[in-house]
Amino acid sequence: MKYSRSKPKQKGCLWMVITFPFYLIYFAVLLCGSFLLGLLTFLWELIKLPFKSKRPMTGIDYEYHVAEYLRTKGYWGVKVTQASGDYGIDITAHKHGKKYAIQCKYYSQPVGVAAIQEAVAGKIHYGCKEAMVITNNVFTKAAETLAAENGVKLLAGIK
């Protein structure tokens, strides 16, 4: 009996030869695609960089932020007063036929009675019907009591 030494049959060899270039293309797209995506993301962040605020908000920044907030809530004639010598009032605004004197407090602690006192005094100076104190924080109990006694509106947590 004669034994022949033939090569074992390789199934799918032609299939591998045909599909191999497609796999190469697929992996090239994956690699290049993620590279391009990373590059585009980097460029987008680079474009946005000048528009990001790097410094923390100041009291004056907060006054302008509150002025914009009031405009969105239907107040008109919203004006930010001068930074110093403003008699405790940072913004004047109108709504429902009333003129408001508004004191803004950008504090890391609860706002006390001094802000209410400034708002009451400034309301008279600016000839306003209503006084309001707006803060990013909360008010002390004493401030809430004094505000209720003097008809001062309080808005807390406006960030």
mmCIF file of C-alpha atoms in Angstrom:
data_model
loop_
_atom_site.group_PDB
_atom_site.id
_atom_site.type_symbol
_atom_site.label_atom_id
_atom_site.label_comp_id
_atom_site.label_asym_id
_atom_site.label_seq_id
_atom_site.Cartn_x
_atom_site.Cartn_y
_atom_site.Cartn_z
ATOM 1 C CA MET A 1 0.000 0.000 0.000
ATOM 2 C CA LYS A 2 1.204 3.253 -1.034
ATOM 3 C CA TYR A 3 0.836 6.159 1.253
ATOM 4 C CA SER A 4 0.791 9.542 -0.324
ATOM 5 C CA ARG A 5 1.838 12.573 1.429
ATOM 6 C CA SER A 6 -0.518 15.187 0.202
ATOM 7 C CA LYS A 7 -1.011 18.616 1.660
ATOM 8 C CA PRO A 8 -3.922 18.895 3.986
ATOM 9 C CA LYS A 9 -6.783 20.813 2.521
ATOM 10 C CA GLN A 10 -7.026 24.389 3.721
ATOM 11 C CA LYS A 11 -10.623 25.335 3.862
ATOM 12 C CA GLY A 12 -11.477 28.944 3.323
ATOM 13 C CA CYS A 13 -8.124 30.022 2.013
ATOM 14 C CA LEU A 14 -9.691 31.798 -0.924
ATOM 15 C CA TRP A 15 -12.165 33.461 1.453
ATOM 16 C CA MET A 16 -9.297 34.788 3.581
ATOM 17 C CA VAL A 17 -7.474 36.121 0.554
ATOM 18 C CA ILE A 18 -10.606 37.924 -0.616
ATOM 19 C CA THR A 19 -11.658 39.367 2.780
ATOM 20 C CA PHE A 20 -8.233 40.301 4.156
ATOM 21 C CA PRO A 21 -8.086 43.670 2.356
ATOM 22 C CA PHE A 22 -11.528 44.518 3.724
ATOM 23 C CA TYR A 23 -10.352 43.797 7.263
ATOM 24 C CA LEU A 24 -7.346 46.019 6.697
ATOM 25 C CA ILE A 25 -9.582 48.815 5.476
ATOM 26 C CA TYR A 26 -11.960 48.294 8.429
ATOM 27 C CA PHE A 27 -9.154 48.553 11.023
ATOM 28 C CA ALA A 28 -7.601 51.514 9.225
ATOM 29 C CA VAL A 29 -10.947 53.335 9.374
ATOM 30 C CA LEU A 30 -11.296 52.484 13.052
ATOM 31 C CA LEU A 31 -7.835 53.790 13.853
ATOM 32 C CA CYS A 32 -8.077 56.872 11.670
ATOM 33 C CA GLY A 33 -11.678 57.504 12.686
ATOM 34 C CA SER A 34 -10.868 57.584 16.378
ATOM 35 C CA PHE A 35 -7.804 59.700 15.645
ATOM 36 C CA LEU A 36 -9.917 62.139 13.635
ATOM 37 C CA LEU A 37 -12.585 62.173 16.322
ATOM 38 C CA GLY A 38 -9.957 62.924 18.942
ATOM 39 C CA LEU A 39 -8.466 65.650 16.762
ATOM 40 C CA LEU A 40 -11.871 67.233 16.143
ATOM 41 C CA THR A 41 -12.698 67.113 19.853
ATOM 42 C CA PHE A 42 -9.386 68.757 20.691
ATOM 43 C CA LEU A 43 -9.954 71.495 18.109
ATOM 44 C CA TRP A 44 -13.507 72.118 19.369
ATOM 45 C CA GLU A 45 -12.238 72.542 22.953
ATOM 46 C CA LEU A 46 -9.519 74.846 21.675
ATOM 47 C CA ILE A 47 -12.120 77.011 19.921
ATOM 48 C CA LYS A 48 -14.290 77.169 23.074
ATOM 49 C CA LEU A 49 -11.353 78.076 25.335
ATOM 50 C CA PRO A 50 -11.492 81.888 24.941
ATOM 51 C CA PHE A 51 -15.194 81.854 25.828
ATOM 52 C CA LYS A 52 -14.769 80.015 29.123
ATOM 53 C CA SER A 53 -14.560 82.203 32.190
ATOM 54 C CA LYS A 54 -11.400 81.408 34.112
ATOM 55 C CA ARG A 55 -11.963 83.846 36.968
ATOM 56 C CA PRO A 56 -14.553 83.468 39.703
ATOM 57 C CA MET A 57 -17.653 85.647 39.663
ATOM 58 C CA THR A 58 -17.329 88.957 41.515
ATOM 59 C CA GLY A 59 -20.038 91.007 43.191
ATOM 60 C CA ILE A 60 -20.260 93.278 40.150
ATOM 61 C CA ASP A 61 -20.532 90.264 37.823
ATOM 62 C CA TYR A 62 -23.348 89.022 40.030
ATOM 63 C CA GLU A 63 -25.195 92.347 39.747
ATOM 64 C CA TYR A 64 -25.209 92.066 35.947
ATOM 65 C CA HIS A 65 -26.210 88.407 36.201
ATOM 66 C CA VAL A 66 -29.173 89.358 38.423
ATOM 67 C CA ALA A 67 -30.113 92.192 36.055
ATOM 68 C CA GLU A 68 -30.357 89.674 33.215
ATOM 69 C CA TYR A 69 -32.321 87.303 35.451
ATOM 70 C CA LEU A 70 -34.825 90.088 36.221
ATOM 71 C CA ARG A 71 -35.260 90.841 32.516
ATOM 72 C CA THR A 72 -36.153 87.202 31.892
ATOM 73 C CA LYS A 73 -38.752 87.422 34.675
ATOM 74 C CA GLY A 74 -40.611 90.326 33.035
ATOM 75 C CA TYR A 75 -38.959 93.323 34.684
ATOM 76 C CA TRP A 76 -38.299 96.266 32.385
ATOM 77 C CA GLY A 77 -36.163 99.376 32.637
ATOM 78 C CA VAL A 78 -33.589 97.298 34.496
ATOM 79 C CA LYS A 79 -30.557 99.435 35.321
ATOM 80 C CA VAL A 80 -27.419 98.554 37.240
ATOM 81 C CA THR A 81 -26.381 101.513 39.406
ATOM 82 C CA GLN A 82 -22.838 102.786 39.752
ATOM 83 C CA ALA A 83 -20.465 100.557 41.678
ATOM 84 C CA SER A 84 -19.775 102.966 44.551
ATOM 85 C CA GLY A 85 -21.943 105.632 46.154
ATOM 86 C CA ASP A 86 -25.099 103.782 45.160
ATOM 87 C CA TYR A 87 -26.723 104.096 48.622
ATOM 88 C CA GLY A 88 -26.905 100.319 48.909
ATOM 89 C CA ILE A 89 -28.978 99.766 45.783
ATOM 90 C CA ASP A 90 -27.385 97.818 42.951
ATOM 91 C CA ILE A 91 -30.278 97.633 40.467
ATOM 92 C CA THR A 92 -33.476 99.532 39.772
ATOM 93 C CA ALA A 93 -36.257 97.897 37.792
ATOM 94 C CA HIS A 94 -39.966 98.192 36.995
ATOM 95 C CA LYS A 95 -42.771 95.643 37.048
ATOM 96 C CA HIS A 96 -46.552 95.925 37.409
ATOM 97 C CA GLY A 97 -46.343 99.717 37.593
ATOM 98 C CA LYS A 98 -43.946 99.674 40.552
ATOM 99 C CA LYS A 99 -40.327 100.716 40.730
ATOM 100 C CA TYR A 100 -38.071 98.312 42.626
ATOM 101 C CA ALA A 101 -34.832 99.057 44.467
ATOM 102 C CA ILE A 102 -32.755 95.881 44.457
ATOM 103 C CA GLN A 103 -29.780 94.997 46.611
ATOM 104 C CA CYS A 104 -27.596 92.108 45.379
ATOM 105 C CA LYS A 105 -25.465 90.030 47.726
ATOM 106 C CA TYR A 106 -23.049 87.461 46.326
ATOM 107 C CA TYR A 107 -22.007 85.827 49.583
ATOM 108 C CA SER A 108 -20.531 82.539 50.735
ATOM 109 C CA GLN A 109 -22.428 82.932 54.041
ATOM 110 C CA PRO A 110 -26.072 83.668 54.886
ATOM 111 C CA VAL A 111 -27.092 87.306 54.335
ATOM 112 C CA GLY A 112 -27.818 89.314 57.491
ATOM 113 C CA VAL A 113 -29.862 92.362 58.498
ATOM 114 C CA ALA A 114 -27.410 94.904 57.063
ATOM 115 C CA ALA A 115 -28.550 94.088 53.532
ATOM 116 C CA ILE A 116 -32.189 94.687 54.524
ATOM 117 C CA GLN A 117 -31.295 98.008 56.138
ATOM 118 C CA GLU A 118 -29.423 99.112 53.003
ATOM 119 C CA ALA A 119 -32.363 98.150 50.804
ATOM 120 C CA VAL A 120 -34.845 100.132 52.943
ATOM 121 C CA ALA A 121 -32.619 103.234 52.947
ATOM 122 C CA GLY A 122 -31.852 102.959 49.225
ATOM 123 C CA LYS A 123 -35.523 102.508 48.338
ATOM 124 C CA ILE A 124 -36.262 105.960 49.747
ATOM 125 C CA HIS A 125 -33.256 107.546 48.022
ATOM 126 C CA TYR A 126 -34.202 106.178 44.581
ATOM 127 C CA GLY A 127 -37.917 106.949 45.014
ATOM 128 C CA CYS A 128 -38.986 103.320 44.680
ATOM 129 C CA LYS A 129 -42.212 101.706 45.865
ATOM 130 C CA GLU A 130 -40.659 98.316 46.628
ATOM 131 C CA ALA A 131 -37.346 97.025 47.956
ATOM 132 C CA MET A 132 -35.838 93.633 47.223
ATOM 133 C CA VAL A 133 -32.688 91.771 48.276
ATOM 134 C CA ILE A 134 -31.394 89.003 46.035
ATOM 135 C CA THR A 135 -28.633 86.575 46.972
ATOM 136 C CA ASN A 136 -26.975 83.411 45.769
ATOM 137 C CA ASN A 137 -27.117 82.115 49.335
ATOM 138 C CA VAL A 138 -29.810 82.201 52.058
ATOM 139 C CA PHE A 139 -30.961 84.767 54.626
ATOM 140 C CA THR A 140 -30.595 84.663 58.393
ATOM 141 C CA LYS A 141 -33.752 84.457 60.516
ATOM 142 C CA ALA A 142 -33.134 88.020 61.749
ATOM 143 C CA ALA A 143 -32.905 89.250 58.154
ATOM 144 C CA GLU A 144 -36.152 87.482 57.258
ATOM 145 C CA THR A 145 -37.897 89.049 60.268
ATOM 146 C CA LEU A 146 -36.644 92.565 59.480
ATOM 147 C CA ALA A 147 -37.591 92.152 55.810
ATOM 148 C CA ALA A 148 -41.128 91.090 56.733
ATOM 149 C CA GLU A 149 -41.491 94.093 59.072
ATOM 150 C CA ASN A 150 -40.329 96.517 56.356
ATOM 151 C CA GLY A 151 -41.993 94.932 53.319
ATOM 152 C CA VAL A 152 -38.721 93.955 51.674
ATOM 153 C CA LYS A 153 -38.972 91.028 49.247
ATOM 154 C CA LEU A 154 -36.268 88.390 49.551
ATOM 155 C CA LEU A 155 -35.023 86.112 46.777
ATOM 156 C CA ALA A 156 -32.523 83.441 47.841
ATOM 157 C CA GLY A 157 -30.526 80.947 45.803
ATOM 158 C CA ILE A 158 -30.341 82.948 42.562
ATOM 159 C CA LYS A 159 -27.122 81.660 41.011
#
